[in-house]
Amino acid sequence: MLFPQLALLLSLVLGSLLYLLTHTVHLDRLQSVCPVESRPHHARDPVQFPFRPPQYKRGLRQDLRRGNTSKGQLIQQLPHAIIIGVRKGGTRALLEMLNLHPAMVKASQEVHFFDNDQNYGRGVAWYRRRMPFSLPGQITIEKSPAYFVTEKVPERIFRMNSSTKLLVIVREPATRAISDYTQVLEGKERKNKTYHSFEALAINPSTQEVNTKYKAVRTSIYAKHLEHWLEFFPVQQFHVVDGDRLISDPLPELRLAEQFLNLPPGISRDNLYFNSTRGFYCLRFSRRFSKCLAGSKGRMHPDVDLAVLDKLRHFYHPFNQKFFQMTGRKFDWP
Ligand code: A3P
């Protein structure tokens, strides 16, 4: 007699566990709800989209359940656009902010399809299955920052789809290198391991020159990496995002990215608000639902010897000039 009640109870517990599990995975990189700060409201963009507004995008599956969307409409599309890097440039912020656009759908996890031989060996069908469900006409986007610096990647993306749009977000190179170092340092500290100082890694002790063998230093030589990409793709297929401006004033950067993706403006000022506790812009999906990026984004950087910083900036200068020339976008870097 007790069996049906017991079975019902068990299925309820299991259902709740499953719900928690799927939602934790979905929001892995995002902190849970942050306090919404009062900001003046601006008029909404007049553009009408055939897609549902962002607060409902997470709920495509809910829509399915409710019968608002027919199952046949939802598809997993290969990405039309990829954020190829640069690591610590603000790739997560860019992905999450672009995903506010009703016509954009993001792959939440870094897929590492093109840079990881094992994943690549699984084939394009495997890659497609890692993509989110979307409606035909929506743009799928993924980000894997390792793509920018991995030799094999440009050719592999070209072979999949030679018209893939490529976004690369950059920050002042020395700051980016320190951010990269800070991430590794935090990992070491979490495991109670000691680690070298940034200065010891960035400067070769015997020559006192910048140590180009140090990966965090090399990654910031943007021109060198881009040169390799340009062997496969025309420069028009890239869009360079100013990662420093995405921190201080994201909307103009998002407008430029929308233009590059041939999208009408779909992200409004209401979708972003400055959270003074975090010191960063956070995302607002609706009146009740807003999120900041996880605490691993926006770490405190260690103080770096000014002479070392100077040396690094001097080192990057000619590469930066070349990068500006190649991309046609100039930044306010030393
Ligand atoms: P720091 O941790 O050095 O401040 P990525 O996502 O590519 O790993 O980049 C991380 C960087 O994104 C952070 O570097 C942070 O400065 C930057 N960022 C840009 N916009 C942000 C935002 N709205 N919230 C948090 N971090 C942001």
Coordinates of C-alpha atoms and ligand atoms in Angstrom, one line a residue:
M1 CA 0.0 0.0 0.0
L2 CA 2.8 2.3 0.9
F3 CA 4.7 1.6 -2.3
P4 CA 3.0 4.2 -4.6
Q5 CA 3.5 7.0 -2.0
L6 CA 7.2 5.9 -1.5
A7 CA 7.7 5.9 -5.3
L8 CA 6.1 9.4 -5.6
L9 CA 8.4 10.7 -2.8
L10 CA 11.5 9.2 -4.4
S11 CA 10.6 10.6 -7.8
L12 CA 10.1 14.1 -6.2
V13 CA 13.5 13.9 -4.5
L14 CA 15.2 12.7 -7.6
G15 CA 13.5 15.4 -9.7
S16 CA 14.7 18.1 -7.3
L17 CA 18.2 16.7 -7.4
L18 CA 18.2 16.6 -11.2
Y19 CA 16.9 20.2 -11.3
L20 CA 19.6 21.4 -9.0
L21 CA 22.3 19.6 -10.9
T22 CA 21.3 20.9 -14.3
H23 CA 20.9 24.5 -13.1
T24 CA 24.2 24.5 -11.2
V25 CA 26.0 23.3 -14.4
H26 CA 24.1 25.9 -16.5
L27 CA 25.2 28.8 -14.2
D28 CA 28.7 27.5 -13.5
R29 CA 30.6 30.6 -14.4
L30 CA 28.1 33.0 -13.0
Q31 CA 27.4 34.1 -9.5
S32 CA 23.9 33.8 -8.2
V33 CA 21.7 36.8 -8.1
C34 CA 23.5 40.1 -7.3
P35 CA 21.7 43.1 -5.8
V36 CA 20.3 45.3 -8.6
E37 CA 21.4 48.8 -8.1
S38 CA 19.2 51.7 -9.0
R39 CA 20.2 53.2 -12.2
P40 CA 18.2 55.6 -14.4
H41 CA 16.1 53.8 -16.9
H42 CA 16.6 54.5 -20.6
A43 CA 14.1 54.0 -23.3
R44 CA 14.2 50.5 -24.7
D45 CA 15.4 49.9 -28.2
P46 CA 12.6 50.1 -30.7
V47 CA 13.9 47.1 -32.7
Q48 CA 11.5 44.2 -32.6
F49 CA 12.9 40.7 -32.8
P50 CA 11.3 37.5 -33.9
F51 CA 13.0 35.9 -30.8
R52 CA 12.0 36.1 -27.2
P53 CA 13.7 38.6 -24.9
P54 CA 16.8 37.5 -23.0
Q55 CA 15.1 36.7 -19.7
Y56 CA 13.3 33.9 -21.5
K57 CA 16.2 32.6 -23.5
R58 CA 17.4 30.4 -20.6
G59 CA 13.9 28.9 -20.8
L60 CA 13.9 27.5 -24.3
R61 CA 13.4 24.1 -22.6
Q62 CA 10.7 25.5 -20.4
D63 CA 9.0 26.9 -23.5
L64 CA 9.2 23.4 -24.9
R65 CA 7.6 22.0 -21.8
R66 CA 4.9 24.6 -21.9
G67 CA 4.3 24.0 -25.5
N68 CA 5.2 27.6 -26.6
T69 CA 7.9 26.3 -28.9
S70 CA 7.6 23.2 -31.0
K71 CA 10.4 20.7 -30.5
G72 CA 11.0 20.6 -34.2
Q73 CA 12.0 24.3 -34.2
L74 CA 14.9 23.9 -31.8
I75 CA 18.2 22.9 -33.3
Q76 CA 21.9 22.6 -32.3
Q77 CA 23.8 24.7 -34.8
L78 CA 27.5 24.9 -35.4
P79 CA 28.8 28.3 -34.2
H80 CA 28.4 31.2 -36.6
A81 CA 30.8 33.2 -34.4
I82 CA 33.6 32.2 -32.1
I83 CA 35.4 34.2 -29.4
I84 CA 38.9 32.8 -30.0
G85 CA 40.6 34.7 -27.2
V86 CA 42.6 36.2 -25.7
R87 CA 42.8 34.4 -22.4
K88 CA 42.2 36.9 -19.6
G89 CA 41.1 39.5 -22.1
G90 CA 37.5 39.4 -20.8
T91 CA 36.2 36.5 -22.9
R92 CA 33.6 35.4 -20.4
A93 CA 32.2 38.9 -19.9
L94 CA 32.0 39.3 -23.7
L95 CA 30.2 36.0 -24.2
E96 CA 27.7 36.6 -21.4
M97 CA 27.0 40.1 -22.5
L98 CA 26.5 39.2 -26.1
N99 CA 24.2 36.5 -25.0
L100 CA 21.9 39.2 -23.7
H101 CA 21.0 39.8 -27.3
P102 CA 17.8 38.0 -28.2
A103 CA 19.3 36.7 -31.4
M104 CA 22.4 35.2 -29.8
V105 CA 22.7 31.9 -28.0
K106 CA 25.9 30.9 -26.2
A107 CA 27.6 27.6 -25.5
S108 CA 28.0 28.0 -21.7
Q109 CA 31.1 25.8 -21.4
E110 CA 34.4 26.3 -23.1
V111 CA 34.3 23.5 -25.7
H112 CA 38.0 23.2 -26.6
F113 CA 37.2 21.4 -29.8
F114 CA 39.8 22.9 -32.1
D115 CA 42.7 23.0 -29.7
N116 CA 42.3 19.7 -28.0
D117 CA 43.3 16.8 -30.3
Q118 CA 41.2 14.3 -28.4
N119 CA 38.0 16.4 -28.8
Y120 CA 38.9 17.3 -32.4
G121 CA 39.2 13.6 -33.1
R122 CA 35.6 13.1 -32.0
G123 CA 34.4 15.0 -35.1
V124 CA 32.2 17.9 -36.0
A125 CA 29.0 16.0 -35.0
W126 CA 30.4 15.8 -31.4
Y127 CA 31.1 19.5 -31.6
R128 CA 27.6 20.3 -32.7
R129 CA 26.2 18.3 -29.9
R130 CA 28.1 20.6 -27.4
M131 CA 26.2 23.6 -28.9
P132 CA 23.1 25.0 -27.2
F133 CA 19.6 24.5 -28.6
S134 CA 18.5 27.5 -30.6
L135 CA 15.8 28.6 -33.1
P136 CA 16.7 28.8 -36.8
G137 CA 17.9 32.3 -37.4
Q138 CA 19.5 32.7 -34.0
I139 CA 23.3 33.0 -33.9
T140 CA 25.2 30.4 -31.9
I141 CA 28.5 31.5 -30.3
E142 CA 31.1 29.7 -28.3
K143 CA 34.3 30.9 -26.6
S144 CA 37.5 28.9 -26.0
P145 CA 40.4 31.4 -25.4
A146 CA 43.1 28.8 -26.0
Y147 CA 42.2 28.9 -29.7
F148 CA 44.0 32.2 -30.3
V149 CA 47.4 30.9 -29.4
T150 CA 47.1 27.3 -30.6
E151 CA 48.9 26.7 -33.9
K152 CA 46.5 24.1 -35.4
V153 CA 43.3 26.0 -34.6
P154 CA 42.9 28.5 -37.5
E155 CA 43.2 25.8 -40.2
R156 CA 40.8 23.5 -38.3
I157 CA 38.2 26.3 -38.0
F158 CA 38.7 27.2 -41.7
R159 CA 38.1 23.6 -42.7
M160 CA 34.8 23.5 -40.6
N161 CA 33.5 26.8 -42.0
S162 CA 35.7 29.3 -43.7
S163 CA 33.1 32.1 -43.1
T164 CA 33.0 31.7 -39.3
K165 CA 33.1 35.1 -37.7
L166 CA 36.0 35.5 -35.3
L167 CA 36.0 37.8 -32.2
V168 CA 39.2 38.5 -30.3
I169 CA 39.1 40.5 -27.1
V170 CA 42.4 42.1 -26.0
R171 CA 43.6 44.2 -23.0
E172 CA 46.7 46.2 -22.5
P173 CA 49.3 43.4 -22.9
A174 CA 51.3 43.8 -19.7
T175 CA 48.0 43.9 -17.6
R176 CA 46.8 40.8 -19.4
A177 CA 50.0 39.0 -18.7
I178 CA 49.7 39.9 -15.0
S179 CA 46.1 38.7 -15.0
D180 CA 47.2 35.4 -16.5
Y181 CA 49.9 35.1 -13.8
T182 CA 47.4 35.9 -11.1
Q183 CA 45.1 33.1 -12.2
V184 CA 47.9 30.5 -12.1
L185 CA 49.1 31.9 -8.8
E186 CA 45.6 31.5 -7.3
G187 CA 45.5 27.9 -8.4
K188 CA 48.9 27.2 -6.8
E189 CA 47.8 28.9 -3.6
R190 CA 44.6 26.9 -3.5
K191 CA 46.8 23.8 -3.5
N192 CA 49.1 25.3 -0.8
K193 CA 52.0 25.4 -3.3
T194 CA 54.5 28.2 -3.4
Y195 CA 55.1 29.9 -6.7
H196 CA 57.5 32.3 -8.3
S197 CA 56.9 36.0 -8.3
F198 CA 55.7 37.6 -11.6
E199 CA 59.0 39.4 -11.9
A200 CA 61.0 36.2 -11.6
L201 CA 59.0 34.6 -14.4
A202 CA 58.7 37.6 -16.7
I203 CA 62.4 38.6 -16.7
N204 CA 65.2 36.3 -17.6
P205 CA 67.6 36.4 -14.6
S206 CA 70.8 35.9 -16.7
T207 CA 70.1 38.5 -19.4
Q208 CA 67.7 40.8 -17.5
E209 CA 65.6 40.8 -20.7
V210 CA 61.9 40.0 -21.0
N211 CA 61.5 36.2 -20.9
T212 CA 59.6 35.3 -24.1
K213 CA 59.7 31.7 -23.0
Y214 CA 57.1 32.5 -20.3
K215 CA 53.7 31.7 -21.7
A216 CA 51.9 34.6 -20.0
V217 CA 54.4 37.0 -21.8
R218 CA 54.1 35.3 -25.1
T219 CA 50.3 35.2 -25.2
S220 CA 50.2 39.0 -25.1
I221 CA 52.2 39.3 -28.3
Y222 CA 48.9 39.7 -30.2
A223 CA 50.4 40.5 -33.5
K224 CA 52.4 37.3 -33.7
H225 CA 49.4 35.1 -33.1
L226 CA 47.2 37.1 -35.4
E227 CA 49.7 36.9 -38.2
H228 CA 49.2 33.1 -38.2
W229 CA 45.4 33.5 -38.3
L230 CA 45.7 35.8 -41.2
E231 CA 47.2 33.0 -43.2
F232 CA 43.7 31.4 -43.2
F233 CA 41.2 34.2 -42.8
P234 CA 40.9 37.7 -44.2
V235 CA 41.2 40.5 -41.7
Q236 CA 37.6 41.5 -42.3
Q237 CA 36.5 38.2 -40.7
F238 CA 37.9 39.3 -37.3
H239 CA 36.5 41.8 -34.9
V240 CA 38.8 43.1 -32.2
V241 CA 37.1 44.0 -28.9
D242 CA 38.6 46.5 -26.5
G243 CA 38.7 44.5 -23.2
D244 CA 39.6 47.5 -21.2
R245 CA 36.6 49.4 -22.4
L246 CA 34.4 46.4 -22.0
I247 CA 35.2 46.7 -18.3
S248 CA 34.7 50.5 -18.0
D249 CA 31.9 51.1 -20.5
P250 CA 30.6 47.9 -22.1
L251 CA 27.7 49.1 -24.2
P252 CA 29.7 50.8 -27.0
E253 CA 31.8 47.7 -27.4
L254 CA 28.8 45.5 -27.5
R255 CA 27.3 47.8 -30.2
L256 CA 30.4 47.3 -32.3
A257 CA 30.2 43.6 -31.9
E258 CA 26.5 43.6 -32.9
Q259 CA 27.4 45.5 -36.0
F260 CA 30.1 43.0 -36.9
L261 CA 27.7 40.2 -36.4
N262 CA 25.1 42.0 -38.6
L263 CA 22.7 42.3 -35.8
P264 CA 20.5 45.3 -35.0
P265 CA 21.0 46.7 -31.5
G266 CA 19.5 44.2 -29.1
I267 CA 21.3 44.9 -25.8
S268 CA 20.0 47.9 -24.0
R269 CA 21.5 50.0 -21.2
D270 CA 18.9 48.4 -18.9
N271 CA 20.6 45.0 -19.4
L272 CA 23.8 46.2 -17.7
Y273 CA 24.4 47.9 -14.4
F274 CA 27.5 48.8 -12.5
N275 CA 27.8 46.9 -9.2
S276 CA 30.0 48.9 -6.9
T277 CA 30.6 45.9 -4.6
R278 CA 32.1 43.9 -7.5
G279 CA 33.6 46.9 -9.2
F280 CA 32.3 45.6 -12.5
Y281 CA 29.3 45.8 -14.7
C282 CA 26.8 43.0 -14.1
L283 CA 24.0 41.6 -16.3
R284 CA 20.3 42.3 -15.8
F285 CA 17.9 39.9 -17.5
S286 CA 14.7 41.2 -16.0
R287 CA 13.5 43.3 -13.1
R288 CA 14.0 40.3 -10.8
F289 CA 16.9 38.5 -12.4
S290 CA 20.4 39.8 -12.6
K291 CA 23.8 38.2 -12.4
C292 CA 27.5 39.2 -11.9
L293 CA 30.3 37.1 -13.3
A294 CA 31.9 34.7 -10.8
G295 CA 34.5 35.9 -8.3
S296 CA 37.3 34.4 -10.4
K297 CA 36.7 37.2 -12.8
G298 CA 38.1 40.5 -11.6
R299 CA 40.8 39.3 -9.2
M300 CA 43.1 41.6 -7.4
H301 CA 46.5 41.7 -9.2
P302 CA 49.7 41.6 -7.2
D303 CA 51.9 44.7 -7.1
V304 CA 54.5 44.4 -9.8
D305 CA 57.9 46.1 -9.7
L306 CA 57.5 49.3 -11.8
A307 CA 60.8 48.8 -13.6
V308 CA 59.7 45.3 -14.7
L309 CA 56.4 46.8 -15.9
D310 CA 58.2 49.4 -17.8
K311 CA 60.5 46.8 -19.4
L312 CA 57.5 44.8 -20.4
R313 CA 55.6 47.7 -21.9
H314 CA 58.7 48.7 -23.8
F315 CA 59.0 45.2 -25.1
Y316 CA 55.4 45.0 -26.3
H317 CA 55.4 48.5 -27.9
P318 CA 56.5 47.4 -31.5
F319 CA 54.2 44.4 -31.5
N320 CA 51.3 46.6 -30.4
Q321 CA 52.0 49.0 -33.3
K322 CA 52.0 46.1 -35.7
F323 CA 48.8 44.8 -34.2
F324 CA 47.1 48.3 -34.7
Q325 CA 48.3 48.3 -38.2
M326 CA 47.1 44.8 -39.0
T327 CA 43.6 45.3 -37.4
G328 CA 43.0 48.9 -38.1
R329 CA 42.0 49.4 -34.5
K330 CA 44.3 51.5 -32.2
F331 CA 44.4 51.3 -28.5
D332 CA 45.6 53.6 -25.8
W333 CA 48.4 51.3 -24.8
P334 CA 52.0 52.5 -24.0
Ligands
A3P1 P1 41.0 40.1 -14.0 O1 40.6 39.0 -13.2 O2 42.5 40.2 -14.3 O3 40.5 41.4 -13.5 P2 38.6 36.0 -19.1 O4 37.1 35.8 -19.0 O5 39.0 36.0 -20.5 O6 39.3 35.0 -18.2 O7 38.9 37.5 -18.6 C1 38.8 37.8 -17.2 C2 38.9 39.3 -17.1 O8 37.6 39.8 -17.5 C3 39.0 39.8 -15.7 O9 40.4 39.9 -15.5 C4 38.2 41.1 -15.7 O10 39.0 42.2 -15.5 C5 37.6 41.1 -17.0 N1 36.2 41.6 -17.1 C6 35.7 42.3 -18.0 N2 34.4 42.6 -17.8 C7 34.1 42.0 -16.6 C8 32.9 42.0 -15.8 N3 31.8 42.6 -16.2 N4 33.0 41.3 -14.6 C9 34.1 40.7 -14.2 N5 35.3 40.7 -15.0 C10 35.3 41.4 -16.1

